Coordinates of C-alpha atoms in Angstrom, one line a residue:
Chain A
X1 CA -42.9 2.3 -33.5
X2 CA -40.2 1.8 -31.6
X3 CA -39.0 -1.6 -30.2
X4 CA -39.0 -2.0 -26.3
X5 CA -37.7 -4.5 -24.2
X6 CA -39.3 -6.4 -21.3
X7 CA -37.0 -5.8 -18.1
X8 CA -37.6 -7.3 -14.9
X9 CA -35.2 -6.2 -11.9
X10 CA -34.5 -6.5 -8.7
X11 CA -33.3 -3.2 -6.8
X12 CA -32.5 -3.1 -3.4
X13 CA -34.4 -6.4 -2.6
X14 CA -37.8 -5.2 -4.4
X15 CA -38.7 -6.2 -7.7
X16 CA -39.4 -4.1 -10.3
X17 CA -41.4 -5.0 -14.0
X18 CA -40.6 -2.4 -17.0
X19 CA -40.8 -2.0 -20.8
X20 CA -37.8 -0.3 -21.6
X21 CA -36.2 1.0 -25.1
X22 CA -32.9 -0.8 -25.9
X23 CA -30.7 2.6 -25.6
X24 CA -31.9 3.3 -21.9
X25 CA -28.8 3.6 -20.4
X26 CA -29.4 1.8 -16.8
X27 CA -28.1 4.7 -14.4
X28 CA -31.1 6.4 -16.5
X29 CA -33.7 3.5 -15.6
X30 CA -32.8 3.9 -12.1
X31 CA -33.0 7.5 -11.9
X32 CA -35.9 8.4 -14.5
X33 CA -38.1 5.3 -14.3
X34 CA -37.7 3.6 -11.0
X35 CA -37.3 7.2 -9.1
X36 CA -33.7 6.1 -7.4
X37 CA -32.2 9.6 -7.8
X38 CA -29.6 8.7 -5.3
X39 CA -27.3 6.9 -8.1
X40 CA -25.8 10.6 -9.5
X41 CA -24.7 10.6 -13.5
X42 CA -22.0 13.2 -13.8
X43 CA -19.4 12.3 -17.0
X44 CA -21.4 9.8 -18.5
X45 CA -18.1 7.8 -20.2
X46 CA -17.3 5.9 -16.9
X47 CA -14.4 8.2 -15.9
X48 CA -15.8 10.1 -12.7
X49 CA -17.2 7.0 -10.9
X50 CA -20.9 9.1 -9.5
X51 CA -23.2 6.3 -10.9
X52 CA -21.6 3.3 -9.2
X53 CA -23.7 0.6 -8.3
X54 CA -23.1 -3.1 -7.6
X55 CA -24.5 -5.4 -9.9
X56 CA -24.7 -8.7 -8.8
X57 CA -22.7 -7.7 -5.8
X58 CA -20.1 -6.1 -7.6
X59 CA -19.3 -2.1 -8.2
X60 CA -20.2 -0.9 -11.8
X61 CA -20.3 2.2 -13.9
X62 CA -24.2 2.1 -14.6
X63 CA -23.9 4.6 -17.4
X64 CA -21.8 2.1 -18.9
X65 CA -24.7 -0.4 -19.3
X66 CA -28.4 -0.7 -20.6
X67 CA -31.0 -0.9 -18.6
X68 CA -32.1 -3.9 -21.1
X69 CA -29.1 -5.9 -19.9
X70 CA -29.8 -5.6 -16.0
X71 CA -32.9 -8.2 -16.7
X72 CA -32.9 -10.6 -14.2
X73 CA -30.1 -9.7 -12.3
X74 CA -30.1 -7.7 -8.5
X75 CA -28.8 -4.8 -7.9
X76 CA -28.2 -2.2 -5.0
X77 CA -28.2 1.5 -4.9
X78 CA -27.3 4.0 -2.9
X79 CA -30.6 3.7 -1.3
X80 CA -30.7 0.5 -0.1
X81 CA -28.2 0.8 2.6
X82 CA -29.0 2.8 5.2
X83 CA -32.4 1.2 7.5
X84 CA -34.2 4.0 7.4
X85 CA -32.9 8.1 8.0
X86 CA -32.0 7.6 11.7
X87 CA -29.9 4.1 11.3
X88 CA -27.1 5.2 8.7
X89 CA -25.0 2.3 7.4
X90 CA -21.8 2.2 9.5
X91 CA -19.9 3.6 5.7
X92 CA -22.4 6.2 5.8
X93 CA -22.1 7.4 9.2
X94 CA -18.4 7.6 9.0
X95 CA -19.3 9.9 6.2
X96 CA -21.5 12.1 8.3
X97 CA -18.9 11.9 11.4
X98 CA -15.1 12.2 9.5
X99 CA -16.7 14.9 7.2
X100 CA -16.3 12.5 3.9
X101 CA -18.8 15.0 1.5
X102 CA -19.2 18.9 0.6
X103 CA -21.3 19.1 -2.1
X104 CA -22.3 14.9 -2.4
X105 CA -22.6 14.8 -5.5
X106 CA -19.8 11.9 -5.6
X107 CA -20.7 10.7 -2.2
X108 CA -22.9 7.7 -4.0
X109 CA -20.6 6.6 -6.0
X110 CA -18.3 6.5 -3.6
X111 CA -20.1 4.8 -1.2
X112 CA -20.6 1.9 -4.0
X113 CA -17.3 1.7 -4.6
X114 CA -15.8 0.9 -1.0
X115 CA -19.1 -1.4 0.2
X116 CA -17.3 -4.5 -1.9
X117 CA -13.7 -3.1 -1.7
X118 CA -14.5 -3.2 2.1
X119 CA -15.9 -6.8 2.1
X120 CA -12.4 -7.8 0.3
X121 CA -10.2 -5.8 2.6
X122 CA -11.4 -5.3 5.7
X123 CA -8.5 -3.6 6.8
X124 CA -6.7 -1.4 4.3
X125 CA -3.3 0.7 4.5
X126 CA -3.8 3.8 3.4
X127 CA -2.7 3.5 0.1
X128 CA -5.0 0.9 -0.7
X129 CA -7.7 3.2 0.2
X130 CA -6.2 5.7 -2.1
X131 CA -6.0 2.9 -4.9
X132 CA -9.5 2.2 -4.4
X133 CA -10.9 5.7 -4.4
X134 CA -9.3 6.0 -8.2
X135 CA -11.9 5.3 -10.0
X136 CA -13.9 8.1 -8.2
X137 CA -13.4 11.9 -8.9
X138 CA -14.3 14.1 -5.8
X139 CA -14.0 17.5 -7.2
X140 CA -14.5 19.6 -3.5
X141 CA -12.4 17.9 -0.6
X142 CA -9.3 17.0 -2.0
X143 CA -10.1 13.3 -0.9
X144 CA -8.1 13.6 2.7
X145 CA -11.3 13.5 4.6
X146 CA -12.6 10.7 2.2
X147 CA -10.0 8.4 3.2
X148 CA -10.2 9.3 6.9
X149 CA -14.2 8.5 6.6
X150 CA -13.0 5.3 4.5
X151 CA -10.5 3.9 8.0
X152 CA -13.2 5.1 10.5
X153 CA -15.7 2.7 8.3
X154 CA -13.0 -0.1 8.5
X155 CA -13.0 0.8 12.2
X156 CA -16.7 0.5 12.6
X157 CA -17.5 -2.8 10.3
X158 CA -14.1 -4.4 11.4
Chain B
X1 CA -30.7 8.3 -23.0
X2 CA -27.7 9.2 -24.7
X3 CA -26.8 6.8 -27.3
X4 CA -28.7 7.4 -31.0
X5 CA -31.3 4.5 -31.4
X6 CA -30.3 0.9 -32.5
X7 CA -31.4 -2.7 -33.4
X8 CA -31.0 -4.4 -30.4
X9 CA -30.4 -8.3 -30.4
X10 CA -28.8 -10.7 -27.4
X11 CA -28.2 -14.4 -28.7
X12 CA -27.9 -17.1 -25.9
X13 CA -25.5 -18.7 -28.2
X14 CA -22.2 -18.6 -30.3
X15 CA -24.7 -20.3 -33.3
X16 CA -27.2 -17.4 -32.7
X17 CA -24.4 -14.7 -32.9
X18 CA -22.6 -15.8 -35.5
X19 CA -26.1 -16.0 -37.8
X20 CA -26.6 -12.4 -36.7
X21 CA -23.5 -11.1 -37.7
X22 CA -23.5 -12.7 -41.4
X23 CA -26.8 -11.0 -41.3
X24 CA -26.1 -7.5 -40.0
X25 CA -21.7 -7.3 -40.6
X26 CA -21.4 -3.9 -42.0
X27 CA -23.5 -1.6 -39.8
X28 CA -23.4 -3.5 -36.3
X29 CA -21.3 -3.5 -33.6
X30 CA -20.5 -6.5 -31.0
X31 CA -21.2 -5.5 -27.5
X32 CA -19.5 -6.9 -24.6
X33 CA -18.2 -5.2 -21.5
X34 CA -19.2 -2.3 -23.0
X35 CA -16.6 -0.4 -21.2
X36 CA -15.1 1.7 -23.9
X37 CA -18.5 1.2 -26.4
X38 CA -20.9 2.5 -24.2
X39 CA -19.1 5.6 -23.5
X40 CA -17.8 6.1 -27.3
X41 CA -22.2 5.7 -27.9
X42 CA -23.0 8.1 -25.3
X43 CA -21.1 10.7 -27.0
X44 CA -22.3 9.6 -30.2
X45 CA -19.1 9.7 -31.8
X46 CA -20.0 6.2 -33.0
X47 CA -23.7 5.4 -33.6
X48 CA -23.9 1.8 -35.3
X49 CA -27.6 0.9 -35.9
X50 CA -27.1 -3.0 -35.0
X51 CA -26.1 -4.1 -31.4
X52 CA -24.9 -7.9 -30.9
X53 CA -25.3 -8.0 -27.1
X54 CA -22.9 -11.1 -26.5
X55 CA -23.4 -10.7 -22.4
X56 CA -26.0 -13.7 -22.2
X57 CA -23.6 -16.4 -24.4
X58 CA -22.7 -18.5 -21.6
X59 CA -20.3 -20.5 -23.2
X60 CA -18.1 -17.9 -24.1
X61 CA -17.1 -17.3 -20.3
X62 CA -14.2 -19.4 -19.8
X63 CA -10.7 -19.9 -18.3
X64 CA -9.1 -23.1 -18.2
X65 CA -5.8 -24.7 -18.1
X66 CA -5.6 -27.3 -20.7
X67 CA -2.5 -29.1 -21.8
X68 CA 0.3 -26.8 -22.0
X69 CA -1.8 -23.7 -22.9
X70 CA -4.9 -21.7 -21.2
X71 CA -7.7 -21.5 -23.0
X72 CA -10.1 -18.0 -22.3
X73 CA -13.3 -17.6 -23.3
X74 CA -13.8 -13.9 -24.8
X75 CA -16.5 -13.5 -22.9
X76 CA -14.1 -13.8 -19.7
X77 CA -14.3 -10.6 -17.5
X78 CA -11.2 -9.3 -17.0
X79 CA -12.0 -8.9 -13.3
X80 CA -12.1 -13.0 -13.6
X81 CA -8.3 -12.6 -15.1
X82 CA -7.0 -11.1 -12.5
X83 CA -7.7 -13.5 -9.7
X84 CA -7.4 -17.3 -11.7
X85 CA -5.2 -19.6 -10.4
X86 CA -4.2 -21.2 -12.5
X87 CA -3.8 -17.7 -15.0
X88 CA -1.3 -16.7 -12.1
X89 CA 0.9 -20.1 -12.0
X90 CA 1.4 -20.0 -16.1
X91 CA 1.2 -16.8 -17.1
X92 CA 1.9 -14.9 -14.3
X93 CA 2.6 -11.9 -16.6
X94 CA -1.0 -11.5 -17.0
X95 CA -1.8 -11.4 -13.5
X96 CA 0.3 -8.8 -12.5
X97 CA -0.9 -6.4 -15.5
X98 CA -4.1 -7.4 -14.6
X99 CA -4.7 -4.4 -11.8
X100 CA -3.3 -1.7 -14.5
X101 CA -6.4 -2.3 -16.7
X102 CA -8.5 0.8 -15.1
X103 CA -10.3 0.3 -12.1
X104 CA -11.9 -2.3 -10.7
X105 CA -15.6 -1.1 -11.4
X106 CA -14.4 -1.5 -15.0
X107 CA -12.4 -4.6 -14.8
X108 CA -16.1 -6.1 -13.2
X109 CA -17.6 -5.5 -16.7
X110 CA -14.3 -5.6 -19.2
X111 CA -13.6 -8.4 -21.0
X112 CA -10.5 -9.6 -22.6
X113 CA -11.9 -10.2 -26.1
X114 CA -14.0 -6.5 -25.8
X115 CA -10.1 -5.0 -25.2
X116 CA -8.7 -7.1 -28.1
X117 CA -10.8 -6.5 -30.2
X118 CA -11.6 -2.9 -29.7
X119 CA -7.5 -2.7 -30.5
X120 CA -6.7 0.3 -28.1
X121 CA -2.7 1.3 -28.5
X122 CA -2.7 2.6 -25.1
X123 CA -5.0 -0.8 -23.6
X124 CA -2.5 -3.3 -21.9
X125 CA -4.5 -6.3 -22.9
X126 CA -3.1 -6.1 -26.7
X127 CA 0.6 -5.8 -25.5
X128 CA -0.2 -8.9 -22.9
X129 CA -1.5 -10.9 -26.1
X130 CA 2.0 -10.5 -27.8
X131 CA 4.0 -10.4 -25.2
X132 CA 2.7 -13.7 -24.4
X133 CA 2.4 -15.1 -27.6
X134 CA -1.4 -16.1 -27.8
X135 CA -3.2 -16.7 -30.6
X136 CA -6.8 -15.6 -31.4
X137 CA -9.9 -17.9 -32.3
X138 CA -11.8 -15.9 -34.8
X139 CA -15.5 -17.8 -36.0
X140 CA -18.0 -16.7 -38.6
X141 CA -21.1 -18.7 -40.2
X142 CA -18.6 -20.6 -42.3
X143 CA -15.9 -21.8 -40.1
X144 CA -12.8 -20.1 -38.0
X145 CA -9.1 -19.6 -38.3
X146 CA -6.7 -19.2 -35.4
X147 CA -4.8 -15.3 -35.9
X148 CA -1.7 -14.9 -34.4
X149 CA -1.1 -12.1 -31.9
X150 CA 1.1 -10.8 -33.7
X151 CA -1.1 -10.6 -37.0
X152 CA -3.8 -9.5 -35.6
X153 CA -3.4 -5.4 -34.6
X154 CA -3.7 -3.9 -37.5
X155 CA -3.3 -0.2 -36.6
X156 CA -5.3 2.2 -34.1
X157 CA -8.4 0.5 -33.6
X158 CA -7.7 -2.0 -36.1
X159 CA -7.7 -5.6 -35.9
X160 CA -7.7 -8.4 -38.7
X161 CA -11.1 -9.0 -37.9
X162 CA -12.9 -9.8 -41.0
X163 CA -16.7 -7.7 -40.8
X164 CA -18.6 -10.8 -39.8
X165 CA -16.2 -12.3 -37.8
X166 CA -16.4 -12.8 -33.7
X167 CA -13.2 -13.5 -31.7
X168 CA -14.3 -16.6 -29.3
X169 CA -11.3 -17.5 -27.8
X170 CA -7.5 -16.7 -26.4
X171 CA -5.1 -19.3 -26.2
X172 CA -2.0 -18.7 -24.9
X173 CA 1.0 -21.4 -23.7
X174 CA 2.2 -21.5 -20.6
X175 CA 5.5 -19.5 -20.2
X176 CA 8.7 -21.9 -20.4
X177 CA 10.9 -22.7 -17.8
X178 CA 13.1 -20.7 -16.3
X179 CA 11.4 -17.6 -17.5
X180 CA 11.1 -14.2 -15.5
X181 CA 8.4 -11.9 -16.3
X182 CA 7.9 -7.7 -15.6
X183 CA 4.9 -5.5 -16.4
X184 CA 5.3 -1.2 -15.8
X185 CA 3.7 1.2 -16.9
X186 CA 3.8 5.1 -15.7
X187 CA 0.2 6.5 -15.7
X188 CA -0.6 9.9 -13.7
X189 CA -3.3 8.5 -11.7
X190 CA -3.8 4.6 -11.2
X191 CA -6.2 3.0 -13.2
X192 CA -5.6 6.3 -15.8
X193 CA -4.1 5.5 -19.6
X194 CA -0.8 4.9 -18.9
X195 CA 1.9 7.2 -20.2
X196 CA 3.9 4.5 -21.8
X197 CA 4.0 0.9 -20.5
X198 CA 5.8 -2.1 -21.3
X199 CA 5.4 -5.7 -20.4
X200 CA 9.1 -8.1 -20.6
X201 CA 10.0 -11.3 -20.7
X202 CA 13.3 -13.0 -20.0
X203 CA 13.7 -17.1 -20.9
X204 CA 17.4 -18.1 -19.7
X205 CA 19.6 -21.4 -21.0
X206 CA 20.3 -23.7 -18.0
X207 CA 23.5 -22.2 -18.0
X208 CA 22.2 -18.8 -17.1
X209 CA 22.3 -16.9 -20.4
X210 CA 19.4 -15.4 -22.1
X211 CA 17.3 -17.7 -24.4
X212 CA 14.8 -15.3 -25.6
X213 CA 13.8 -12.1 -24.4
X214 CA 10.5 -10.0 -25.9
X215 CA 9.7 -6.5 -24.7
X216 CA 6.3 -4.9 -26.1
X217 CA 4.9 -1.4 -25.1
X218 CA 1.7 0.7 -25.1
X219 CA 0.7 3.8 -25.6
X220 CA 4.2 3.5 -28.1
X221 CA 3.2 3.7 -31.9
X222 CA -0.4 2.9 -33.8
X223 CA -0.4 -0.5 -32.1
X224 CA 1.4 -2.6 -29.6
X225 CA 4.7 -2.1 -30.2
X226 CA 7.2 -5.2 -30.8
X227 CA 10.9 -4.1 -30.2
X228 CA 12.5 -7.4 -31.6
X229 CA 16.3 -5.2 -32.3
X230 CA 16.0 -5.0 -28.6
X231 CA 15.4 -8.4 -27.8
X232 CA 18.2 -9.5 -30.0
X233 CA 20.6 -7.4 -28.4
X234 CA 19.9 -9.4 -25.6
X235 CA 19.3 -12.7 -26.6
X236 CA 22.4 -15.3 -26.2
X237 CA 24.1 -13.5 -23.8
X238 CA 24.6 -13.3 -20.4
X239 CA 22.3 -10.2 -19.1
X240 CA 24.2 -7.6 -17.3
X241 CA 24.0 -3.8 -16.8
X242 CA 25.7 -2.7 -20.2
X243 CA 23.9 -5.2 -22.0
X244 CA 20.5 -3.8 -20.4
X245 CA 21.3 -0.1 -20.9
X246 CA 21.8 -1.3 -24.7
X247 CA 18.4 -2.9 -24.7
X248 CA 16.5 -0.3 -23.1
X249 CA 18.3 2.8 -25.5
X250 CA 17.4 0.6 -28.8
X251 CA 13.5 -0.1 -27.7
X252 CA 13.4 3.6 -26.5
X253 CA 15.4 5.6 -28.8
X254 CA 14.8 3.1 -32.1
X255 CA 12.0 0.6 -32.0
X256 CA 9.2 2.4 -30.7
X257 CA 7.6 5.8 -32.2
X258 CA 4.8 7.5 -29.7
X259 CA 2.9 10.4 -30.7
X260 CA 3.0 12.5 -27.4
X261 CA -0.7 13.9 -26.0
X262 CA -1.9 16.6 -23.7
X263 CA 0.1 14.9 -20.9
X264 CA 3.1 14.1 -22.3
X265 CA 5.9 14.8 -25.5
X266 CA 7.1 11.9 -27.4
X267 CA 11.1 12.5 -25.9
X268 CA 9.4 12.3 -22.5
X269 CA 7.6 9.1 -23.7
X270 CA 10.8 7.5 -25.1
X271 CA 12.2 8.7 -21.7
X272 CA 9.9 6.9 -19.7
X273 CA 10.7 3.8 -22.0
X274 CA 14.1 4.0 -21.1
X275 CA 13.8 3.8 -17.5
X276 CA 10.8 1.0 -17.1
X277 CA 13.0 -1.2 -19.6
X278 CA 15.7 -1.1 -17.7
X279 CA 13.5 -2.0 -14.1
X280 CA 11.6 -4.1 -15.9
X281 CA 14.4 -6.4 -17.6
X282 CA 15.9 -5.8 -13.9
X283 CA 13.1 -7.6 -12.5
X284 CA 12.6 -9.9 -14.8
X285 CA 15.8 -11.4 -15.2
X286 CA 15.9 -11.7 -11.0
X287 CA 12.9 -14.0 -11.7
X288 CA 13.9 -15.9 -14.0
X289 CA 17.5 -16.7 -12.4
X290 CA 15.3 -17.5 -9.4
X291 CA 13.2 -20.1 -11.3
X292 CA 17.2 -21.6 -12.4
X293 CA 17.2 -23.7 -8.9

């Protein structure tokens, strides 16, 4: 029988309750048994950055954790911050509008990783954008219209 | 779920780990940031079947100024490192290596004693601990002993670490007076492993010449790598040019022996040495004549 682990959560202000085994990686939880499919899992060894969330307010690697050690702490997804599909979050819209994607498979890790890097530094050079996009491999645009999307959100929350 | 199945235990204190580990030494594995761990269980290239989760022992998060030394918890997130006061008025070496470790989603979750201890020749963390001259709180059921930096890298991946031992705490003194500091490293991306990296300090005599000097490198030999012919070259003199050029061709050329990888050859690692000695003992030596006045 194997051993599981009581794991209660809170994910984009909503509570979850879950038995979980202790190898459950946590960018697993989220996808496989809470349904969040926004948080992508592309390297699984912390280098491409596609599973960022923030975890207690902060950006992590969530393929870098288990699930078992997220009990009682809050944590936000990709999903939790637009409104709803017609009210974008200002980082998301400058997405849409300076053409910050192709394929999206980064694009929520991405997004992770510039909400609290935004909240620090309000208004970055460009070569602190490029410092903070490091940890975040974007294998289709060549990053230029990343960091344009990245000053149009400083623009827009600023 | 990618890592192999495992015993899974999280203590809420130092007692309840340490009891675990004299239990469980020889097959189980301490996790804390979890930053290189996690990834090294995902591949399954290691697959212990005992995991000490030490994320919910309170009292091993810590930084604090005490005396004439700072005392850090293990438990610290390096994240925590890089923006503590009173880490950047005494040891300001630290704090400006600090942003070299990764990224910051890593940095978040990394802690000192998880880079310490996991003994990384390319990690900057090991080189800081020398460099800086701290010494390492090691506890097991029966007691602890204090391991100097310097003791304690045994080779790749290797530490002095008995089995059931935990490392609990850093302590390292402030740096002197009229001392100048410099951390480089050359890395092909930021937040990559760094080519080759080295972290220098520079203590002058009131008079102006050098007290003691200490260069140490990463990614430069099995461990971090000491270049003490260097620092002797240096070390009652007065610092100019010639004196640096010396310096920097010893560490490079003698004291330290990298193994090249799919980015780089050794002669372009010792190169790279060469050159970030001689900035570095640049800078350094600029600081530390500005802390003379």
């Amino acid at each position: 029988m194997t051993q599981t682990f009581p794991v209660t959560v809170t994910v984009n202000e909503k509570k979850y309750k879950r038995e979980v085994e202790a190898r459950l990686l946590l960018s697993d939880f989220l996808r496989h048994e809470l349904g969040l499919t926004g948080t992508h899992v592309g390297c699984e060894h912390g280098v491409c950055g596609a599973c960022t969330i923030l975890f207690d307010g902060e950006s992590v690697r969530s393929c870098l954790m288990f699930a078992v050690q997220a009990d009682g702490h809050a944590l936000i997804t990709v999903e939790g911050l637009a409104k709803d599909k017609d009210n974008l979050h200002p980082l998301q819209q400058s997405f849409w509008e300076a053409h910050g994607l192709q394929c999206g498979y980064c694009t929520p890790g991405i997004l992770m990783s510039m909400i609290p890097f935004l909240q620090k530094n309000p208004n970055p050079t460009e070569d602190e954008i490029r410092q903070a996009l490091s940890g975040n491999l974007c294998r289709c645009t060549g990053y230029q219209h990343i960091v344009d999307a990245v000053k149009l959100a400083a623009e827009k929350m600023g | 779920m990618k890592p192999a199945p495992f015993e899974y235990h999280v203590p809420d204190s130092i007692e309840q780990a340490l009891d675990l580990m004299s239990q469980h030494a020889d097959e189980a594995k301490i996790l804390a940031g979890g930053q290189s761990l996690v990834s090294a269980m995902n591949f399954r290239v290691i697959q212990p079947s005992v995991v000490i989760d030490l994320n919910r022992v309170a009292e091993l998060s810590y930084i604090r100024a005490e005396g004439d030394v700072i005392r850090i918890g293990s438990m610290a997130r390096e994240r925590h490192l890089e923006f503590d006061s009173s880490i950047a008025k005494r040891t300001p070496l630290l704090t400006e290596a600090m942003p070299h470790i990764a990224h910051p989603q890593i940095r978040n979750r990394g802690t000192i004693g998880g880079s310490i201890v996991h003994a990384d020749p390319a990690a900057e963390l090991p080189v800081l601990m020398l460099a800086l001259n701290a010494r390492l709180k090691a506890k097991n059921i029966s007691g602890e002993r204090w391991i100097d930096a310097q003791d304690f890298f045994a080779g790749m991946f290797t530490t002095a670490l008995a089995p059931d031992e935990i490392l609990v705490e850093i302590e390292m003194p402030f740096m002197p007076a009229r001392t100048g500091w410099s951390f480089m490293e050359v890395a092909p991306r930021a937040g990559d492993y760094a080519l080759m990296g080295v972290a220098v300090l520079v203590t002058l005599e009131k008079n102006g010449k050098c007290k003691k000097a200490k260069l140490v490198y990463l990614n430069a030999g099995d461990g971090p790598v000491d270049a003490k012919e260097a620092a002797k070259i240096l070390e009652g003199e007065k610092l100019n040019d010639k004196l640096i050029e010396s310096a920097s061709a010893m560490a490079s050329r003698k004291e330290i022996n990298p193994f090249g990888n799919v980015h780089t050859s050794p002669d372009f690692q010792r190169h790279l040495a060469n050159v970030l000695t001689k900035k570095a003992l640049k800078q350094a030596m600029q600081r530390a004549e500005e802390n003379l006045q």
